[in-house]
Amino acid sequence: MKNITKFLNITLLASLVFSCTDLEIEGTDSLITDGFAGVANVQGEVANLRNIVAGGQLGNQEGLFALNEVSTDEYIVPTRGTDWGDNGRWLSIHRQTWNAELSDITTPWRELNSITINATRVISPKSVNTAGGDITEQKAAARFYRAWAMHWILDMWRQVPYRNVDLPNSAIPDVLTGQQAIDSIVNDLNLAILDLPDVTAGDGIALKSNPTKAAALHLLAKVHLNKHVYLETAADPADMQVVIDAVDEIAASGYTLAASGEFFDIFRPSNDVETIWWSPADAGSRMWHTLHYNQNSPGNDGGGWNGFTTLAEFYDLFEGPSNTNFPGDGQEERRGVVHDPSTANAENLGIGLGFLINQQYEQDGTPLNARNNVGGIPLVFSRETEKAEYTSPGDNAQLETSGIRMLKYHPNEEGGDRRQHVVKYRFADAYLMKAEAMYRMGTSPLAMINDLRTIRGASALPSITEDDLLAERGRELYQESVRRQDMIRFGQYLRAWNLKEAGDATRLIFPIPVSDVLANPNLVQNPGY
């Protein structure tokens, strides 16, 4: 089995102070005692929170990313020969047939909960010491990180454990659900907004790797846009107005849509007008998880991992011919290009951007082949993955080249293929959240959507429907961990798609790890698990 994580940053292992969801601390632990006296260094603890967000299964292609991308119509990870099997892990996510012990569920659950407890320690009034910087701003950052983690926990599990650090270690953590959980998240964000720095679009990119007012406003909009899903009610116009107001405030700080021709520049580690918040996570997992072994690999021995592909139906959401994506084919900008002999060079390594389909090339224009052990056939990425699993050696050639590859981060950009820069929030997401909020309030966002489409090189729509809004978010935000949430909000998450049958409502949320349910009687296993 290919070791799909060996290239990833594993510093999280050292930074996770707590890994147990019930957050029980050993009696010898000096960080939380019956007489909690505050953290020794607020600055250091906030830096640790930043590292947790960037590391482990919150930062790579597993866990959080996989559950919110591979479980949708955006990705499938077929078993190619003996690679990418992982005991059926990836196919269980795509087919929505996971169980409570899947590592991609248990690990991010514990990592997210580690953020909430560590942030709570920082926020405590007893934490008054810092090695440097503004302690008020640092505590606001901790509130943002806690809100970010709690939002993901609410979104994916609907039950949010919370420990009061002033209670004895033996105290069982409370569990927040529904409106109570939402109120806690919103309260953190409103307080954070008061004290976080107002970083504008024109400020340096380095400043945007930490929480800012714009990042907190973006999360505030996201919580309110999805609030009716969590409460199982209709969308409330008052919540939609919060979304619109938050996005307008972000825009007031100069954030706007990237200009025509600059879509893929957003994902480079340089400043742009869209990036609101980025994480110093390893961008390599956004590249090598999909590229073929024989595609150019500066700094990455062994080439790509040849795993993740998209579905033909998702590719077909974009304007352009169905079977090619070469320069000049008439595709919209967001669909990217596949370099051919006339455009492949040392700068692009022969590797395109966006959606890689059909014949792939070396940087000198030579057509690439698949590996010798599958006959060295031409490296032609097919439109669809027609077979999910390896059953015999005869499957190897088909499986190795099947599926369109999806790439927003190019391996030969500034900082190289191991650069620590993954975009978390950007203005186009906020812009589309505002458009959706308007639609849910009965106001047509057609002009907004067509303005975006014009910038991205797509033709104007004559009218707008819910399906159009979902499709536009897919075209704009693929590979950015929003697809599951979007599909649930639009009622599309449980339908059938390639190599996946229609599912039932239990799959809208994930199971809580069994050990955590047993350890905390305030947690109740989610229905169906």
Coordinates of C-alpha atoms in Angstrom, one line a residue:
M1 CA 0.0 0.0 0.0
K2 CA 1.3 3.4 -0.9
N3 CA 2.2 5.4 2.2
I4 CA 0.0 8.4 1.5
T5 CA 1.0 10.4 4.5
K6 CA 4.7 10.1 4.7
F7 CA 5.3 13.4 3.1
L8 CA 3.0 15.3 5.4
N9 CA 3.8 17.6 8.3
I10 CA 3.5 15.6 11.5
T11 CA 4.2 18.3 14.0
L12 CA 0.7 18.0 15.3
L13 CA 1.7 14.8 17.2
A14 CA 3.8 17.0 19.4
S15 CA 1.4 19.8 19.7
L16 CA -1.8 18.0 20.7
V17 CA -1.9 18.3 24.4
F18 CA -5.2 16.5 24.8
S19 CA -6.5 13.8 22.4
C20 CA -9.4 12.4 24.3
T21 CA -12.8 13.8 23.6
D22 CA -14.1 13.5 27.1
L23 CA -11.0 15.6 27.9
E24 CA -10.1 13.7 31.0
I25 CA -6.7 14.7 32.3
E26 CA -4.4 12.4 34.2
G27 CA -3.9 13.2 37.8
T28 CA -0.3 13.9 37.2
D29 CA -1.1 16.5 34.5
S30 CA -0.1 20.0 35.6
L31 CA -1.9 21.9 33.0
I32 CA -5.4 21.5 34.4
T33 CA -5.8 20.8 38.1
D34 CA -8.5 21.3 40.6
G35 CA -7.0 24.7 41.2
F36 CA -6.4 25.8 37.6
A37 CA -4.3 28.9 37.7
G38 CA -4.1 29.9 34.0
V39 CA -1.7 29.0 31.3
A40 CA 1.9 30.0 31.6
N41 CA 2.2 31.7 28.2
V42 CA -0.9 32.8 26.3
Q43 CA 1.2 33.6 23.2
G44 CA 2.7 30.1 23.1
E45 CA -0.7 28.5 23.6
V46 CA -2.3 30.5 20.7
A47 CA 0.6 29.5 18.5
N48 CA -0.1 25.9 19.4
L49 CA -3.8 26.3 18.4
R50 CA -2.6 27.6 15.0
N51 CA -0.4 24.5 14.6
I52 CA -3.2 22.1 15.5
V53 CA -5.4 23.7 12.8
A54 CA -2.5 23.3 10.2
G55 CA -1.5 19.8 11.2
G56 CA -2.6 16.2 11.4
Q57 CA -6.0 15.3 9.9
L58 CA -7.2 18.9 10.1
G59 CA -4.6 20.0 7.6
N60 CA -3.9 17.1 5.2
Q61 CA -6.0 15.2 2.6
E62 CA -7.4 12.8 5.3
G63 CA -9.9 13.4 8.0
L64 CA -11.6 16.8 7.8
F65 CA -10.8 17.3 4.1
A66 CA -11.8 13.7 3.1
L67 CA -15.1 13.7 5.0
N68 CA -16.1 17.0 3.4
E69 CA -14.9 16.3 -0.1
V70 CA -14.7 12.6 -0.8
S71 CA -18.1 12.0 0.7
T72 CA -19.6 14.2 -2.1
D73 CA -20.0 14.2 -5.9
E74 CA -16.6 16.0 -6.1
Y75 CA -14.2 13.2 -5.4
I76 CA -13.7 9.4 -5.6
V77 CA -10.6 7.6 -4.5
P78 CA -10.5 4.2 -6.4
T79 CA -8.3 1.3 -5.4
R80 CA -5.6 1.3 -8.0
G81 CA -3.9 -2.1 -7.9
T82 CA -2.6 -2.5 -4.4
D83 CA -2.6 1.3 -3.8
W84 CA -5.2 3.4 -2.0
G85 CA -7.0 0.4 -0.5
D86 CA -6.5 1.2 3.1
N87 CA -9.0 -1.5 4.1
G88 CA -11.8 0.2 2.2
R89 CA -11.4 3.5 4.0
W90 CA -11.7 5.8 1.0
L91 CA -14.5 4.0 -0.7
S92 CA -16.5 3.9 2.5
I93 CA -16.3 7.7 2.6
H94 CA -17.3 8.1 -1.0
R95 CA -20.2 5.7 -0.6
Q96 CA -21.2 7.1 2.8
T97 CA -21.0 3.6 4.4
W98 CA -18.5 4.6 7.2
N99 CA -18.7 3.3 10.7
A100 CA -17.9 4.8 14.1
E101 CA -14.3 3.6 14.2
L102 CA -13.2 5.0 10.8
S103 CA -9.9 6.9 11.6
D104 CA -11.0 9.8 9.4
I105 CA -13.9 10.3 11.8
T106 CA -12.3 9.6 15.1
T107 CA -9.1 11.5 14.5
P108 CA -10.5 14.9 13.5
W109 CA -13.1 14.6 16.2
R110 CA -10.4 14.4 18.8
E111 CA -8.2 17.1 17.1
L112 CA -11.1 19.5 17.0
N113 CA -12.0 18.9 20.6
S114 CA -8.4 19.4 21.6
I115 CA -8.7 22.9 20.1
T116 CA -11.8 23.7 22.2
I117 CA -10.2 22.7 25.5
N118 CA -6.9 24.4 24.8
A119 CA -8.6 27.6 23.6
T120 CA -10.8 27.5 26.7
R121 CA -7.7 27.5 28.9
V122 CA -6.4 30.5 27.1
I123 CA -9.7 32.4 27.3
S124 CA -9.9 31.9 31.0
P125 CA -9.6 35.1 33.1
K126 CA -6.9 33.3 35.1
S127 CA -4.6 33.2 32.0
V128 CA -2.8 36.5 32.4
N129 CA 0.8 35.8 31.4
T130 CA 2.2 36.1 27.9
A131 CA 5.7 36.0 26.5
G132 CA 4.9 38.9 24.2
G133 CA 2.3 40.6 22.1
D134 CA -1.1 41.9 23.0
I135 CA -2.8 39.5 25.3
T136 CA -6.3 40.9 24.5
E137 CA -5.8 40.2 20.8
Q138 CA -4.3 36.8 21.6
K139 CA -7.4 35.8 23.6
A140 CA -9.6 37.0 20.7
A141 CA -7.6 34.7 18.4
A142 CA -8.3 31.8 20.9
R143 CA -12.0 32.6 20.7
F144 CA -11.9 32.5 16.9
Y145 CA -10.1 29.1 17.0
R146 CA -12.6 27.7 19.5
A147 CA -15.5 28.9 17.4
W148 CA -14.0 27.4 14.3
A149 CA -13.5 24.0 16.0
M150 CA -16.9 24.1 17.6
H151 CA -18.6 25.0 14.3
W152 CA -17.0 21.9 12.6
I153 CA -18.0 19.7 15.5
L154 CA -21.6 21.0 15.4
D155 CA -21.7 20.7 11.6
M156 CA -20.4 17.1 11.5
W157 CA -21.6 15.6 14.8
R158 CA -24.3 18.0 16.2
Q159 CA -22.9 17.5 19.7
V160 CA -20.2 19.7 21.1
P161 CA -18.4 18.7 24.3
Y162 CA -17.4 21.6 26.5
R163 CA -15.3 21.5 29.7
N164 CA -15.3 24.2 32.3
V165 CA -11.6 24.4 33.2
D166 CA -12.4 25.6 36.7
L167 CA -14.2 22.4 37.6
P168 CA -12.4 19.4 39.0
N169 CA -10.7 17.0 36.6
S170 CA -13.3 14.4 37.5
A171 CA -16.2 16.5 36.2
I172 CA -17.9 15.2 33.1
P173 CA -17.8 17.7 30.2
D174 CA -21.1 19.3 29.2
V175 CA -22.4 18.7 25.7
L176 CA -23.8 21.7 23.7
T177 CA -26.4 21.0 21.0
G178 CA -28.7 23.0 18.7
Q179 CA -29.3 26.6 19.7
Q180 CA -27.1 26.4 22.8
A181 CA -24.1 25.4 20.7
I182 CA -24.9 28.1 18.1
D183 CA -25.2 30.7 20.8
S184 CA -21.8 29.7 22.2
I185 CA -20.1 29.9 18.8
V186 CA -21.7 33.2 17.9
N187 CA -20.8 34.7 21.3
D188 CA -17.2 33.8 20.8
L189 CA -17.2 35.3 17.3
N190 CA -18.9 38.6 18.4
L191 CA -16.3 39.0 21.2
A192 CA -13.4 38.1 18.9
I193 CA -14.5 40.6 16.3
L194 CA -14.2 43.4 18.9
D195 CA -10.5 42.7 19.5
L196 CA -9.1 41.0 16.4
P197 CA -7.0 43.1 14.1
D198 CA -8.7 44.7 11.1
V199 CA -6.5 43.3 8.4
T200 CA -7.5 44.6 5.0
A201 CA -7.2 43.0 1.5
G202 CA -4.1 45.2 0.8
D203 CA -2.2 44.2 3.9
G204 CA 0.6 41.6 3.8
I205 CA -0.2 38.0 3.2
A206 CA 1.6 37.0 6.4
L207 CA -1.0 38.8 8.5
K208 CA -3.7 36.7 7.1
S209 CA -2.4 33.4 8.5
N210 CA -3.7 34.5 11.9
P211 CA -7.3 35.2 12.9
T212 CA -8.6 38.6 11.9
K213 CA -11.9 40.5 12.0
A214 CA -12.6 39.5 8.4
A215 CA -12.0 35.8 9.2
A216 CA -14.3 36.0 12.2
L217 CA -17.0 37.8 10.1
H218 CA -16.6 35.1 7.4
L219 CA -17.2 32.3 10.0
L220 CA -20.1 34.3 11.5
A221 CA -21.7 34.4 8.1
K222 CA -21.1 30.6 7.6
V223 CA -22.7 29.7 10.9
H224 CA -25.8 31.8 10.2
L225 CA -26.1 30.5 6.6
N226 CA -26.2 26.9 7.9
K227 CA -28.1 27.6 11.2
H228 CA -31.4 26.3 9.9
V229 CA -29.8 23.0 8.9
Y230 CA -28.6 22.5 12.5
L231 CA -32.0 23.4 14.0
E232 CA -33.9 21.5 11.3
T233 CA -36.1 24.6 10.5
A234 CA -36.6 26.9 7.6
A235 CA -34.0 29.6 6.9
D236 CA -34.8 32.6 9.0
P237 CA -34.6 36.0 7.2
A238 CA -32.9 37.5 10.3
D239 CA -30.1 35.0 10.0
M240 CA -29.8 35.6 6.3
Q241 CA -29.5 39.3 7.0
V242 CA -26.6 38.6 9.4
V243 CA -24.9 36.8 6.5
I244 CA -25.4 39.8 4.2
D245 CA -24.2 42.3 6.8
A246 CA -21.1 40.2 7.7
V247 CA -20.1 39.9 4.0
D248 CA -20.6 43.6 3.4
E249 CA -18.3 44.4 6.3
I250 CA -15.7 42.1 4.9
A251 CA -16.0 43.9 1.5
A252 CA -15.6 47.2 3.4
S253 CA -12.0 46.1 4.2
G254 CA -11.2 45.9 0.5
Y255 CA -11.8 42.2 -0.1
T256 CA -13.2 41.6 -3.6
L257 CA -13.2 39.0 -6.4
A258 CA -9.9 38.3 -8.1
A259 CA -9.7 39.8 -11.6
S260 CA -10.1 37.8 -14.8
G261 CA -7.1 35.7 -15.4
E262 CA -6.0 35.6 -11.7
F263 CA -8.2 32.7 -10.3
F264 CA -5.4 30.3 -9.7
D265 CA -3.1 33.1 -8.4
I266 CA -5.3 33.0 -5.2
F267 CA -3.7 29.7 -4.2
R268 CA -0.1 31.0 -4.4
P269 CA 1.7 32.1 -1.3
S270 CA 1.5 35.8 -2.2
N271 CA -0.9 38.5 -1.5
D272 CA -4.2 38.8 -3.4
V273 CA -7.6 40.5 -3.0
E274 CA -9.5 37.3 -2.1
T275 CA -7.6 35.5 0.6
I276 CA -9.1 36.3 4.0
W277 CA -7.4 33.5 6.1
W278 CA -4.9 30.9 5.2
S279 CA -3.3 28.2 7.3
P280 CA 0.4 27.2 7.3
A281 CA -0.6 23.6 6.4
D282 CA 1.4 21.5 3.9
A283 CA 0.1 22.3 0.5
G284 CA 1.7 19.1 -0.8
S285 CA -1.4 17.1 0.1
R286 CA -3.4 19.3 -2.2
M287 CA -1.2 18.3 -5.1
W288 CA 0.3 14.9 -4.8
H289 CA -2.9 13.2 -3.7
T290 CA -4.2 13.4 -7.3
L291 CA -1.1 13.6 -9.6
H292 CA 0.2 10.5 -11.3
Y293 CA 3.4 8.8 -10.2
N294 CA 5.1 9.8 -13.5
Q295 CA 4.1 13.5 -13.5
N296 CA 6.9 15.9 -12.8
S297 CA 7.8 15.9 -9.1
P298 CA 10.4 18.5 -8.0
G299 CA 11.3 17.7 -4.4
N300 CA 8.8 14.8 -4.1
D301 CA 10.6 11.5 -4.6
G302 CA 8.3 9.0 -6.3
G303 CA 6.0 11.5 -7.9
G304 CA 2.4 11.8 -7.2
W305 CA 0.2 9.4 -5.2
N306 CA -2.3 8.8 -8.0
G307 CA -5.4 8.7 -5.8
F308 CA -8.1 11.3 -5.8
T309 CA -10.1 12.0 -8.9
T310 CA -13.3 13.9 -9.6
L311 CA -16.5 12.6 -11.2
A312 CA -17.5 13.3 -14.8
E313 CA -20.7 14.8 -13.6
F314 CA -18.9 17.4 -11.5
Y315 CA -16.5 18.2 -14.4
D316 CA -19.5 18.7 -16.6
L317 CA -20.7 21.6 -14.4
F318 CA -18.1 23.8 -16.1
E319 CA -18.3 25.3 -19.5
G320 CA -16.1 23.8 -22.2
P321 CA -15.8 20.6 -24.3
S322 CA -16.5 17.4 -22.4
N323 CA -13.4 15.5 -23.5
T324 CA -10.5 18.0 -23.6
N325 CA -9.2 20.9 -21.5
F326 CA -6.3 22.1 -23.6
P327 CA -5.5 25.8 -23.9
G328 CA -7.9 27.5 -26.3
D329 CA -10.6 24.9 -26.0
G330 CA -13.1 27.6 -24.9
Q331 CA -13.4 26.5 -21.3
E332 CA -14.1 28.9 -18.4
E333 CA -11.1 30.0 -16.4
R334 CA -11.9 27.9 -13.3
R335 CA -11.7 24.7 -15.3
G336 CA -8.1 25.4 -15.9
V337 CA -5.9 23.9 -18.6
V338 CA -4.0 20.7 -19.5
H339 CA -0.7 21.6 -21.1
D340 CA 0.0 20.2 -24.6
P341 CA 3.3 20.2 -26.5
S342 CA 2.8 23.8 -27.5
T343 CA 2.5 25.1 -23.9
A344 CA 4.4 22.6 -21.7
N345 CA 7.6 24.1 -20.4
A346 CA 10.1 24.0 -17.5
E347 CA 8.0 26.6 -15.6
N348 CA 4.8 24.6 -15.5
L349 CA 6.5 21.2 -15.6
G350 CA 3.9 20.0 -18.2
I351 CA 1.4 19.9 -15.3
G352 CA -1.8 21.9 -15.8
L353 CA -4.2 23.5 -13.4
G354 CA -7.8 22.9 -12.6
F355 CA -9.1 19.7 -14.2
L356 CA -6.5 17.3 -15.8
I357 CA -8.1 15.1 -18.5
N358 CA -6.9 13.1 -21.5
Q359 CA -3.3 12.9 -22.5
Q360 CA -0.7 14.3 -20.0
Y361 CA 2.7 15.6 -21.0
E362 CA 6.3 16.0 -19.8
Q363 CA 7.6 19.6 -19.6
D364 CA 9.3 19.2 -23.0
G365 CA 6.0 18.2 -24.7
T366 CA 6.7 14.4 -24.7
P367 CA 3.5 12.4 -24.0
L368 CA 3.7 10.7 -20.7
N369 CA 3.0 7.0 -20.1
A370 CA 1.7 5.1 -17.1
R371 CA 4.0 2.8 -15.2
N372 CA 5.8 -0.1 -16.9
N373 CA 4.1 -2.6 -14.7
V374 CA 0.8 -1.8 -16.3
G375 CA 2.3 -2.0 -19.8
G376 CA 3.5 1.6 -20.1
I377 CA 0.2 2.6 -21.8
P378 CA -0.3 6.3 -22.6
L379 CA -1.1 8.4 -19.5
V380 CA -4.6 9.4 -20.6
F381 CA -6.9 10.4 -17.7
S382 CA -10.4 9.1 -18.6
R383 CA -13.5 11.1 -18.0
E384 CA -14.9 8.7 -15.4
T385 CA -13.8 6.1 -12.9
E386 CA -15.8 3.2 -14.1
K387 CA -14.4 0.6 -11.7
A388 CA -13.8 1.4 -8.0
E389 CA -11.8 -1.6 -6.8
Y390 CA -9.0 -3.8 -7.9
T391 CA -10.1 -7.4 -8.4
S392 CA -7.4 -8.9 -10.7
P393 CA -4.2 -7.8 -12.5
G394 CA -6.2 -7.1 -15.6
D395 CA -7.7 -4.1 -13.8
N396 CA -4.4 -2.4 -13.3
A397 CA -4.2 -0.4 -16.5
Q398 CA -7.7 0.9 -16.3
L399 CA -7.5 1.8 -12.7
E400 CA -4.2 3.6 -12.9
T401 CA -5.4 6.0 -15.6
S402 CA -9.0 6.4 -14.7
G403 CA -10.6 9.6 -13.6
I404 CA -10.1 13.3 -14.1
R405 CA -7.6 14.9 -11.7
M406 CA -8.3 18.1 -9.9
L407 CA -5.6 20.6 -9.0
K408 CA -5.7 24.2 -7.6
Y409 CA -2.2 24.2 -6.0
H410 CA 0.6 23.9 -8.6
P411 CA 3.8 22.2 -7.5
N412 CA 6.1 24.7 -9.1
E413 CA 5.0 27.9 -7.5
E414 CA 6.8 30.1 -5.0
G415 CA 7.8 28.0 -2.0
G416 CA 7.7 24.7 -4.0
D417 CA 5.5 21.7 -3.6
R418 CA 6.0 21.6 0.2
R419 CA 5.0 25.2 0.8
Q420 CA 3.1 25.8 4.0
H421 CA 0.1 27.7 2.6
V422 CA -3.5 26.5 2.3
V423 CA -6.3 28.9 1.8
K424 CA -9.1 28.5 4.4
Y425 CA -11.4 31.4 3.7
R426 CA -11.6 33.7 0.7
F427 CA -13.9 36.4 -0.6
A428 CA -15.6 34.4 -3.3
D429 CA -17.1 32.1 -0.7
A430 CA -18.4 35.1 1.3
Y431 CA -19.7 36.6 -2.0
L432 CA -21.6 33.5 -2.8
M433 CA -22.9 33.2 0.8
K434 CA -24.4 36.7 0.4
A435 CA -26.0 35.7 -2.9
E436 CA -27.5 32.6 -1.4
A437 CA -28.8 34.6 1.6
M438 CA -30.4 37.1 -0.7
Y439 CA -32.1 34.2 -2.6
R440 CA -33.4 32.7 0.6
M441 CA -34.9 36.1 1.5
G442 CA -36.7 36.3 -1.8
T443 CA -34.3 38.7 -3.6
S444 CA -32.7 37.6 -6.9
P445 CA -28.9 37.4 -6.8
L446 CA -28.8 36.9 -10.6
A447 CA -26.8 40.1 -11.2
M448 CA -24.2 39.0 -8.6
I449 CA -23.8 35.5 -10.0
N450 CA -23.4 36.8 -13.5
D451 CA -20.8 39.3 -12.4
L452 CA -18.8 36.5 -11.0
R453 CA -19.3 34.3 -14.0
T454 CA -18.2 37.1 -16.3
I455 CA -15.0 37.6 -14.4
R456 CA -14.3 33.8 -14.5
G457 CA -14.9 33.6 -18.3
A458 CA -18.3 31.9 -18.2
S459 CA -21.5 33.0 -20.0
A460 CA -24.3 34.7 -18.1
L461 CA -27.2 32.7 -16.8
P462 CA -30.7 33.8 -17.9
S463 CA -32.2 33.0 -14.5
I464 CA -31.3 31.6 -11.1
T465 CA -32.4 28.5 -9.2
E466 CA -31.3 26.6 -6.1
D467 CA -29.5 24.2 -8.4
D468 CA -27.7 27.1 -10.1
L469 CA -26.5 28.4 -6.8
L470 CA -25.2 25.0 -5.7
A471 CA -23.5 24.5 -9.0
E472 CA -21.9 27.9 -8.9
R473 CA -20.5 27.2 -5.5
G474 CA -19.1 23.9 -6.8
R475 CA -17.4 25.6 -9.8
E476 CA -15.9 28.3 -7.6
L477 CA -15.0 26.4 -4.4
Y478 CA -14.0 22.9 -5.4
Q479 CA -11.2 21.4 -3.2
E480 CA -11.9 23.9 -0.5
S481 CA -13.8 21.7 2.0
V482 CA -17.2 23.2 1.5
R483 CA -19.0 20.7 -0.8
R484 CA -20.5 18.4 1.9
Q485 CA -21.9 21.4 3.8
D486 CA -23.3 22.9 0.6
M487 CA -24.9 19.7 -0.7
I488 CA -26.6 19.2 2.7
R489 CA -27.9 22.7 2.7
F490 CA -29.4 22.3 -0.8
G491 CA -30.8 18.8 -0.1
Q492 CA -28.4 17.0 -2.5
Y493 CA -26.0 15.1 -0.3
L494 CA -27.8 11.8 -0.1
R495 CA -28.5 11.3 -3.8
A496 CA -26.8 8.7 -5.9
W497 CA -23.8 9.5 -8.1
N498 CA -21.0 7.5 -9.7
L499 CA -20.2 4.3 -7.7
K500 CA -22.5 5.4 -4.9
E501 CA -26.1 4.6 -4.2
A502 CA -28.6 6.9 -2.6
G503 CA -28.3 7.1 1.2
D504 CA -30.5 7.8 4.1
A505 CA -30.7 10.7 6.5
T506 CA -28.4 9.1 9.1
R507 CA -25.5 9.9 6.9
L508 CA -26.0 13.7 7.1
I509 CA -23.9 13.6 10.3
F510 CA -21.1 11.3 11.5
P511 CA -21.0 8.8 14.4
I512 CA -19.3 9.8 17.6
P513 CA -16.3 7.5 18.4
V514 CA -17.6 4.7 20.6
S515 CA -14.9 5.2 23.3
D516 CA -16.0 8.8 23.8
V517 CA -19.7 7.9 24.1
L518 CA -18.7 5.4 26.8
A519 CA -16.5 7.9 28.6
N520 CA -19.0 10.8 28.6
P521 CA -22.6 9.9 29.5
N522 CA -23.7 13.4 28.2
L523 CA -22.9 12.2 24.7
V524 CA -25.5 10.2 22.9
Q525 CA -24.6 8.2 19.8
N526 CA -26.1 9.7 16.7
P527 CA -29.0 7.9 15.1
G528 CA -28.2 5.0 12.8
Y529 CA -24.9 4.2 14.4

